[in-house]
Amino acid sequence: MFAYTMRRLLMLIPVLIGMTLLTFSIVHLIPGNPAQVILGEQASEQEILNLQETMGLNEPYVVQYFLYVGDLLQGDLGTSLRSKAEISNEIVPYIIATFELTFFAMLFAIFVGVNAGIISAWKQNTWFDFLAMLFALVGVSMPIFWLALMEQLVFAQELGWLPAYGRQNSRDPIATITGFYVLDSLIHLDFPRAFTVLKHLVLPSIALGTIPMAIIARMTRSSMLEVMRSDYIRTVRAKGSGQFLVIYKHALKNATIPVLTVIGLQTGVLLGGAILTETIFSWPGIGRYIFDAINYRDYPVIQSGILVIAFIFVIINLVVDLLYAFIDPRIKY
Amino acid sequence: MKKWSLLLAMMLAFVLVLAACSGDGGANDDEGTDEGDTSEDTSEDTDSEDTDSEDTDSSEGEAAAGDNVLVYARGGDSESLDPSSTTDGESSRVTKQIYESLLEFEDESFDLKAGLANDWSVNDDGTVYTFQLEEGVTFHDGTDFNADAVKTNFERWSDPEHEYAFTEDNYVYSMYGTMFGGFKGDEGHVIEEINVKGDYEIEFVLNRPLGYFLQNMAMSYFAITSPAALEEHGASINENPVGTGPFKFESWSRDDSIVLNAFEDYRVDGQPKLDQVIFQVIPDNSARLTALRSGDIDVMDGLNPDDAQIIEEEEGFDLYVRKANNFGYLGLNTEKEPLDNKQVRQAINHAVDRQAIADALYAGYAQPAKNPLPPNYLGYNDEVEGYEYDPEKAKELLEEAGYGDGVEIELWTMPVARPYMPDPETVAEIIQNNLSDVGITAEIVREEWAPYLEKTAAGEQEMFMLGWSGTNGDPDYFLSALLHGDNAGSSNRTFYQNDEVDQLLDEAKVSVDQDERADLYMQAQELISEDSPMVTLVHSEPVLAASSDVVNYVPHPSTSESLAEVELDR
């Protein structure tokens, strides 16, 4: 286990180098001079030249790349061209906001997805199964932005039940401790605020969580079907255990492994794919951060933002792999 | 079978819990629409889906947070809270509350009034300006405001080597460079020296007169920061603003909200009247409108012109109109055939129906433009006849110019919305139609924004759409930037060059006699109108909406207004 962990950690190095190379190259292929974009249409030529100089845009790409990696190694993600703030500081609240949203989206996806999958497997070929799988199919193919807009239209605008923008009530901001607003309001024992924050989470979480929910439901179903046919389940049944116990105690554990993979992968995908949801719901997360940076050609932010997301993705995969070995001792590496 | 129902019931219960979280009268809003470009300008989104008029209960927070908190919602976040290091309107909207400059603009115009300086004078040849400063003013950090503080700030902006210039941290004071002719050591830099004549008297010595020097002094970009704060916070001053203004900075949660609290020791008695101001970012225009109608916010910037009528008709809300401080134009590259022919340019001017554009895209909140300068500006020439919409006349002119059989011209259209051009694509189509009526075939060319700006500056285009917004309320900022021959290839993208115009603009720039300047600018506009290097389309008047509880709110044409006198009457 230890050797395996070490091996996996070492494998991160080439992956990370590849990632820096990739983000750097992609960002520099975006057309247009960032100095011009930052200064806008009212800028004079001299101002643009000056800004290019201070931004280091006159250096060759290779030099810019090595400067960038050199800074990265010292934990310096660079300075935002737009806000002039250190990206490593600035990015933290955005990441936390995205984590909070992703967490609730995955909570929704796992709870609904796993249960729907189980029931579908259990009641294979019944109307529930067909209906659930039809929903899963629709869920997978649903454009997130469309779902988000429909949610806003129905639940926020027409019914007025749920807020459709932001993380909290503008008039009544929360004193942040951790940056996770649900947690913060609970630490303050401020339940009304916690409730407000949760309400803000509902619509974006569903929008973001629908695709993974559908994928998890399908995965759980097929995995469960396989396990349910195995000999040991027949033995458990023969011993007279109730259906509920069979499924939730005996079958689910062994059906978990492939589902866990999907959950891990989907969590990573959500972290990076939150741009649309965050923009539509005015959620100040990493997706919005990068989206704004792209508009401004804020190279350092785009690079570092993508890099941070990729890094988190890689780490999640690592954790999932390590979890396999932990959950199922039969897995040997 | 029973257990299955149990599970199903659990799932249903979960779904119900989610729905019920909705509870009663929650904070609610919106139906947002598409992408929500959050770049610097305000009225970006052009989607105009009206929201239904059902009014939902106001949010629970209203009661919780006292009644004297104003929530001001806008489309994008601030870039920086260091006013001089940004040119972004969303930033100065906030710094205007925290900081003050030596002079201030009147509430609704660019006329000057006292700010941190209560009196000022200029010598006869317009090279020495002396300011008497307010005494007994303190910064939010408790330190005293005085002449040294002013000197420190100006030196910080003008000298890239200054200890507080923070050049290595990407600070660029581009507005300073633009307004004062460059930086220390540059040939065009106009400020020779700054002399502290006493604790509350400061003198600026210029190396040549500058007609709009005082206008510059009132710009929110040149507001005075506490030197002690510069020392303490260094390059992170943009996140820790310390000024003398009516509100002091409390917190900034990026892309979400900026909270400002009343400054108890503000120099004006009885101000500010609010306890707290919160600047809330809601990128989508219609989402913001829904938030306003549900009581979550008090003022919203960037109302879709099409929604203005809803606000006017609805009880409990007021509509505000900012005075025009911009214009959108169709530039004609005077170096490219056939646009190098004056008659062709005049023909195009006659062919475009400005009124139709104003009506179709700005819901009437725009006026057709005949000069490249907003009305109400010093020297605006109302005598200029302008070009009537007259397709027949246009055809005649084309005939005379030798293009009676028709001609093909490229029409470059902007890819982004701007306050002066909320829907560039539709404007391009209207112009295309207008031109085809007189025999000009316009082929629409689309480019990304960054290359668009680069290529039009380089002169690759034929006809192109763009606009200009004012910053200091001075005509020079419009006329010289757009039409002086020296700026051809940067901000002068029509490559217009007329020595007579250049001379008039140069003279006006160095004169400190405002009547004389007005006269010179009027002459310039006449010549420009005759040469017609551009089709000035419209001056747009951005609309805002606010709850009727908001009292004394006066939108300023610069888009940054002080909220010191604003009250809430709930």
Coordinates of C-alpha atoms in Angstrom, one line a residue, chain B residues 22-390:
Chain B
S22 CA -38.1 26.8 -0.8
G23 CA -40.3 27.6 2.2
D24 CA -42.2 30.8 2.3
G25 CA -41.3 33.9 0.5
G26 CA -37.7 33.2 0.0
A27 CA -35.1 35.5 -1.3
N28 CA -35.8 35.1 -4.9
D29 CA -35.2 36.4 -8.3
D30 CA -34.5 35.9 -11.7
E31 CA -34.7 33.9 -14.6
G32 CA -31.3 34.6 -16.0
T33 CA -30.5 34.3 -19.5
D34 CA -27.5 33.6 -21.5
E35 CA -23.9 34.1 -21.0
G36 CA -23.7 37.2 -19.0
D37 CA -20.5 38.9 -20.1
T38 CA -19.1 40.3 -17.0
S39 CA -16.6 42.6 -18.4
E40 CA -16.2 46.2 -17.4
D41 CA -19.2 47.9 -18.8
T42 CA -22.6 48.0 -17.4
S43 CA -25.4 47.5 -19.8
E44 CA -23.9 44.5 -21.5
D45 CA -26.5 41.9 -21.9
T46 CA -28.9 42.5 -24.7
D47 CA -31.4 39.9 -23.8
S48 CA -34.6 41.5 -23.1
E49 CA -36.9 38.8 -21.9
D50 CA -39.3 40.6 -19.8
T51 CA -40.0 39.3 -16.4
D52 CA -43.5 38.7 -15.3
S53 CA -44.9 41.2 -13.0
E54 CA -45.9 39.0 -10.1
D55 CA -44.3 40.5 -7.1
T56 CA -42.9 38.2 -4.5
D57 CA -42.4 38.9 -0.9
S58 CA -39.3 40.6 0.1
S59 CA -36.5 38.6 1.6
E60 CA -36.2 37.6 5.2
G61 CA -32.8 39.5 5.4
E62 CA -34.4 42.9 5.1
A63 CA -35.7 42.8 8.7
A64 CA -32.5 41.3 9.9
A65 CA -30.1 43.9 8.7
G66 CA -31.6 47.2 9.7
D67 CA -33.3 49.6 7.4
N68 CA -30.5 51.9 6.6
V69 CA -28.5 49.6 4.2
L70 CA -28.5 50.3 0.5
V71 CA -27.9 47.4 -1.8
Y72 CA -26.7 48.6 -5.2
A73 CA -26.6 45.9 -7.9
R74 CA -24.5 46.0 -11.0
G75 CA -23.3 43.7 -13.8
G76 CA -19.7 43.2 -13.0
D77 CA -17.3 43.4 -10.1
S78 CA -14.6 46.0 -9.5
E79 CA -11.2 45.4 -10.8
S80 CA -9.3 47.3 -8.2
L81 CA -10.0 49.6 -5.3
D82 CA -7.0 51.7 -6.0
P83 CA -8.7 54.3 -8.2
S84 CA -5.7 55.5 -10.2
S85 CA -4.5 52.1 -11.3
T86 CA -7.7 51.2 -13.2
T87 CA -9.8 52.7 -16.0
D88 CA -12.8 50.5 -15.1
G89 CA -16.1 52.2 -14.5
E90 CA -17.2 49.5 -12.0
S91 CA -14.2 50.2 -9.9
S92 CA -14.6 54.0 -9.8
R93 CA -18.3 53.6 -8.9
V94 CA -17.1 52.1 -5.6
T95 CA -13.9 54.1 -5.0
K96 CA -16.0 57.3 -5.5
Q97 CA -17.6 56.5 -2.1
I98 CA -14.3 55.8 -0.4
Y99 CA -12.1 58.5 -1.8
E100 CA -12.2 62.1 -2.7
S101 CA -10.3 64.2 -5.2
L102 CA -9.1 67.8 -5.0
L103 CA -12.1 69.0 -7.0
E104 CA -15.5 67.3 -7.6
F105 CA -18.0 67.4 -10.4
E106 CA -21.5 68.8 -9.9
D107 CA -24.2 66.2 -9.3
E108 CA -25.5 66.0 -12.8
S109 CA -22.8 67.6 -15.0
F110 CA -19.1 67.9 -15.4
D111 CA -19.1 71.4 -13.9
L112 CA -16.5 71.8 -11.2
K113 CA -17.0 72.4 -7.5
A114 CA -14.8 72.2 -4.4
G115 CA -13.6 68.9 -3.2
L116 CA -10.7 68.3 -0.9
A117 CA -9.5 71.7 -2.2
N118 CA -11.9 74.5 -1.2
D119 CA -10.3 77.2 -3.4
W120 CA -8.0 77.3 -6.4
S121 CA -6.3 79.8 -8.7
V122 CA -4.3 79.8 -11.9
N123 CA -1.7 82.3 -13.0
D124 CA -2.2 84.3 -16.3
D125 CA -0.3 82.0 -18.6
G126 CA -2.0 78.9 -17.3
T127 CA 1.1 77.2 -16.0
V128 CA 0.8 77.5 -12.2
Y129 CA -2.2 76.1 -10.3
T130 CA -2.5 76.7 -6.6
F131 CA -5.0 74.8 -4.4
Q132 CA -6.1 75.7 -0.9
L133 CA -6.9 72.4 0.9
E134 CA -9.6 71.7 3.4
E135 CA -8.3 71.7 7.0
G136 CA -9.2 69.2 9.6
V137 CA -9.9 66.3 7.2
T138 CA -8.8 62.9 8.3
F139 CA -8.4 59.7 6.4
H140 CA -10.2 56.6 7.4
D141 CA -7.1 55.3 9.2
G142 CA -7.1 58.4 11.4
T143 CA -4.1 60.2 9.8
D144 CA -4.4 63.8 8.6
F145 CA -5.0 64.9 5.1
N146 CA -2.6 67.6 4.0
A147 CA -0.5 68.9 1.1
D148 CA 2.1 66.3 1.6
A149 CA -0.5 63.6 1.0
V150 CA -1.5 65.2 -2.3
K151 CA 2.1 65.4 -3.4
T152 CA 2.8 61.8 -2.5
N153 CA -0.1 60.6 -4.5
F154 CA 0.7 62.6 -7.7
E155 CA 4.3 61.6 -7.5
R156 CA 3.3 58.0 -7.1
W157 CA 1.4 58.1 -10.3
S158 CA 3.8 60.1 -12.4
D159 CA 7.1 58.4 -11.4
P160 CA 7.4 54.7 -12.2
E161 CA 10.4 54.6 -9.8
H162 CA 8.5 56.0 -6.9
E163 CA 8.4 53.7 -3.8
Y164 CA 4.6 53.5 -4.0
A165 CA 4.4 53.1 -7.8
F166 CA 4.3 49.3 -7.4
T167 CA 5.4 48.9 -11.0
E168 CA 6.7 45.4 -10.4
D169 CA 3.3 44.4 -9.2
N170 CA 1.7 45.4 -12.6
Y171 CA 0.4 48.7 -11.4
V172 CA -0.1 51.0 -14.4
Y173 CA -1.6 54.4 -14.0
S174 CA -2.8 54.7 -17.6
M175 CA -5.4 57.3 -16.9
Y176 CA -2.7 59.5 -15.5
G177 CA -0.6 59.0 -18.6
T178 CA -3.6 59.8 -20.8
M179 CA -4.7 62.9 -19.0
F180 CA -1.3 64.5 -18.2
G181 CA 0.5 63.6 -21.4
G182 CA 2.6 60.7 -20.1
F183 CA 4.8 60.1 -17.1
K184 CA 7.9 61.7 -15.5
G185 CA 10.6 61.9 -18.0
D186 CA 8.3 61.6 -21.0
E187 CA 8.4 64.4 -23.5
G188 CA 4.7 65.2 -23.3
H189 CA 4.4 65.0 -19.5
V190 CA 2.8 68.3 -18.5
I191 CA 3.4 68.5 -14.7
E192 CA 6.9 70.0 -14.2
E193 CA 6.9 70.1 -10.4
I194 CA 4.6 69.9 -7.4
N195 CA 5.4 72.3 -4.5
V196 CA 4.1 72.1 -1.0
K197 CA 3.6 75.7 0.0
G198 CA 2.2 75.0 3.5
D199 CA 0.3 72.3 5.3
Y200 CA -2.8 73.1 3.3
E201 CA -1.5 74.8 0.2
I202 CA -0.1 73.1 -2.8
E203 CA 1.1 74.3 -6.2
F204 CA 1.3 72.5 -9.5
V205 CA 3.8 73.9 -12.0
L206 CA 3.2 72.9 -15.6
N207 CA 5.7 73.1 -18.4
R208 CA 2.9 74.3 -20.8
P209 CA -0.7 75.2 -20.3
L210 CA -3.4 72.5 -20.3
G211 CA -6.9 73.6 -20.9
Y212 CA -8.5 70.7 -19.0
F213 CA -6.2 70.5 -16.1
L214 CA -8.9 71.4 -13.6
Q215 CA -11.3 68.9 -15.1
N216 CA -8.7 66.2 -14.6
M217 CA -8.4 67.2 -10.9
A218 CA -12.1 66.3 -10.4
M219 CA -11.8 62.8 -11.9
S220 CA -12.4 60.0 -9.5
Y221 CA -9.2 58.3 -10.8
F222 CA -7.1 61.0 -9.2
A223 CA -8.4 60.7 -5.7
I224 CA -6.2 60.9 -2.7
T225 CA -5.0 57.8 -0.8
S226 CA -3.7 58.0 2.7
P227 CA 0.1 57.8 2.5
A228 CA 0.2 55.9 5.8
A229 CA -2.0 53.2 4.1
L230 CA 0.4 53.1 1.1
E231 CA 3.2 52.5 3.5
E232 CA 1.3 49.9 5.5
H233 CA -0.4 47.9 2.7
G234 CA 2.1 48.4 -0.1
A235 CA 1.0 46.8 -3.3
S236 CA -2.2 45.4 -1.7
I237 CA -3.5 48.9 -1.4
N238 CA -6.0 47.9 -4.1
E239 CA -7.7 45.6 -1.6
N240 CA -7.3 47.9 1.4
P241 CA -8.5 51.3 0.2
V242 CA -8.1 54.2 2.7
G243 CA -9.4 57.6 1.7
T244 CA -11.3 60.6 3.1
G245 CA -14.7 59.8 1.5
P246 CA -18.1 59.3 3.2
F247 CA -17.8 55.6 3.3
K248 CA -15.0 53.4 4.5
F249 CA -14.1 50.0 3.2
E250 CA -15.3 47.0 5.2
S251 CA -15.0 43.9 3.0
W252 CA -14.8 42.6 -0.5
S253 CA -15.9 39.1 -1.5
R254 CA -14.9 38.9 -5.2
D255 CA -17.5 38.6 -7.9
D256 CA -20.1 38.8 -5.1
S257 CA -20.2 41.9 -3.0
I258 CA -18.3 44.9 -1.6
V259 CA -19.4 46.3 1.8
L260 CA -18.8 49.9 2.8
N261 CA -19.7 51.4 6.2
A262 CA -20.4 55.0 7.0
F263 CA -17.4 57.0 8.0
E264 CA -18.4 58.8 11.2
D265 CA -15.7 61.5 11.0
Y266 CA -16.6 62.5 7.4
R267 CA -15.8 66.1 6.8
V268 CA -19.3 67.1 5.8
D269 CA -21.7 67.2 8.8
G270 CA -24.8 65.0 8.6
Q271 CA -23.3 62.9 5.8
P272 CA -23.4 60.1 4.8
K273 CA -27.0 59.4 5.6
L274 CA -26.8 55.6 5.1
D275 CA -25.2 53.2 7.6
Q276 CA -24.0 50.8 5.0
V277 CA -23.7 50.4 1.2
I278 CA -23.4 47.0 -0.4
F279 CA -22.4 46.7 -4.0
Q280 CA -23.7 43.4 -5.2
V281 CA -22.7 41.7 -8.5
I282 CA -25.5 40.1 -10.5
P283 CA -24.2 39.6 -14.0
D284 CA -27.5 39.1 -15.8
N285 CA -29.7 42.2 -16.5
S286 CA -33.0 40.5 -16.1
A287 CA -31.9 38.6 -13.0
R288 CA -31.0 42.0 -11.5
L289 CA -34.4 43.3 -12.4
T290 CA -36.1 40.4 -10.7
A291 CA -34.0 41.0 -7.6
L292 CA -35.1 44.6 -7.5
R293 CA -38.7 43.7 -7.8
S294 CA -38.5 41.2 -5.0
G295 CA -36.9 43.7 -2.7
D296 CA -33.5 42.0 -2.5
I297 CA -31.7 45.1 -3.9
D298 CA -32.5 48.8 -3.9
V299 CA -30.8 50.2 -7.0
M300 CA -29.9 48.4 -10.2
D301 CA -27.6 49.6 -12.9
G302 CA -27.8 48.4 -16.4
L303 CA -31.5 48.2 -17.0
N304 CA -32.4 46.9 -20.4
P305 CA -34.0 49.9 -22.2
D306 CA -36.9 47.7 -23.1
D307 CA -37.6 47.1 -19.5
A308 CA -37.7 50.8 -18.7
Q309 CA -41.4 50.9 -19.4
I310 CA -42.2 48.1 -16.8
I311 CA -40.4 50.2 -14.2
E312 CA -42.2 53.3 -15.1
E313 CA -45.6 51.7 -14.9
E314 CA -45.0 49.7 -11.8
E315 CA -45.8 51.1 -8.4
G316 CA -42.9 51.4 -6.0
F317 CA -40.1 51.9 -8.4
D318 CA -38.4 54.8 -10.1
L319 CA -36.6 55.1 -13.4
Y320 CA -33.4 57.1 -13.6
V321 CA -31.7 58.2 -16.8
R322 CA -28.1 59.1 -17.0
K323 CA -27.3 62.1 -19.2
A324 CA -25.6 61.2 -22.4
N325 CA -21.8 61.1 -22.1
N326 CA -20.9 59.0 -25.1
F327 CA -21.6 58.3 -28.7
G328 CA -21.6 55.4 -31.0
Y329 CA -20.3 55.8 -34.5
L330 CA -19.8 54.2 -37.9
G331 CA -16.2 55.1 -38.7
L332 CA -15.2 55.6 -42.3
N333 CA -11.5 54.8 -43.0
T334 CA -10.6 57.9 -45.0
E335 CA -7.5 56.2 -46.4
K336 CA -9.4 53.4 -48.2
E337 CA -11.2 53.7 -51.5
P338 CA -14.0 54.7 -52.0
L339 CA -14.1 56.2 -48.5
D340 CA -11.2 58.6 -49.3
N341 CA -13.8 60.4 -51.4
K342 CA -15.6 63.1 -49.3
Q343 CA -18.8 62.8 -51.4
V344 CA -19.0 59.1 -50.7
R345 CA -18.7 59.7 -47.0
Q346 CA -21.3 62.4 -47.1
A347 CA -23.6 60.1 -49.0
I348 CA -23.2 57.4 -46.4
N349 CA -24.1 60.0 -43.8
H350 CA -27.3 60.8 -45.6
A351 CA -28.1 57.2 -46.1
V352 CA -28.1 56.1 -42.5
D353 CA -31.3 56.5 -40.5
R354 CA -30.1 57.5 -37.1
Q355 CA -33.6 57.9 -35.6
A356 CA -34.5 54.4 -36.6
I357 CA -31.5 53.1 -34.8
A358 CA -32.2 55.1 -31.7
D359 CA -35.8 53.9 -31.7
A360 CA -35.2 50.3 -32.5
L361 CA -32.3 49.5 -30.1
Y362 CA -32.4 52.0 -27.3
A363 CA -36.2 52.1 -26.7
G364 CA -35.9 55.8 -27.1
Y365 CA -33.2 56.3 -24.5
A366 CA -30.8 57.7 -27.1
Q367 CA -30.7 60.7 -29.2
P368 CA -29.4 60.9 -32.8
A369 CA -25.9 62.4 -32.8
K370 CA -24.7 65.0 -35.2
N371 CA -21.4 65.9 -33.6
P372 CA -18.7 63.6 -32.2
L373 CA -19.3 65.2 -28.8
P374 CA -22.2 64.8 -26.3
P375 CA -24.5 67.7 -26.0
N376 CA -24.1 69.7 -22.8
Y377 CA -20.3 69.6 -23.3
L378 CA -18.3 72.8 -23.5
G379 CA -18.2 73.9 -27.1
Y380 CA -20.9 71.6 -28.4
N381 CA -21.9 73.1 -31.7
D382 CA -25.6 73.1 -32.1
E383 CA -25.3 75.1 -35.3
V384 CA -23.9 72.2 -37.2
E385 CA -26.6 71.1 -39.5
G386 CA -25.8 67.4 -39.5
Y387 CA -27.0 65.0 -42.1
E388 CA -30.7 64.4 -42.6
Y389 CA -31.8 60.9 -43.4
D390 CA -32.2 61.4 -47.2

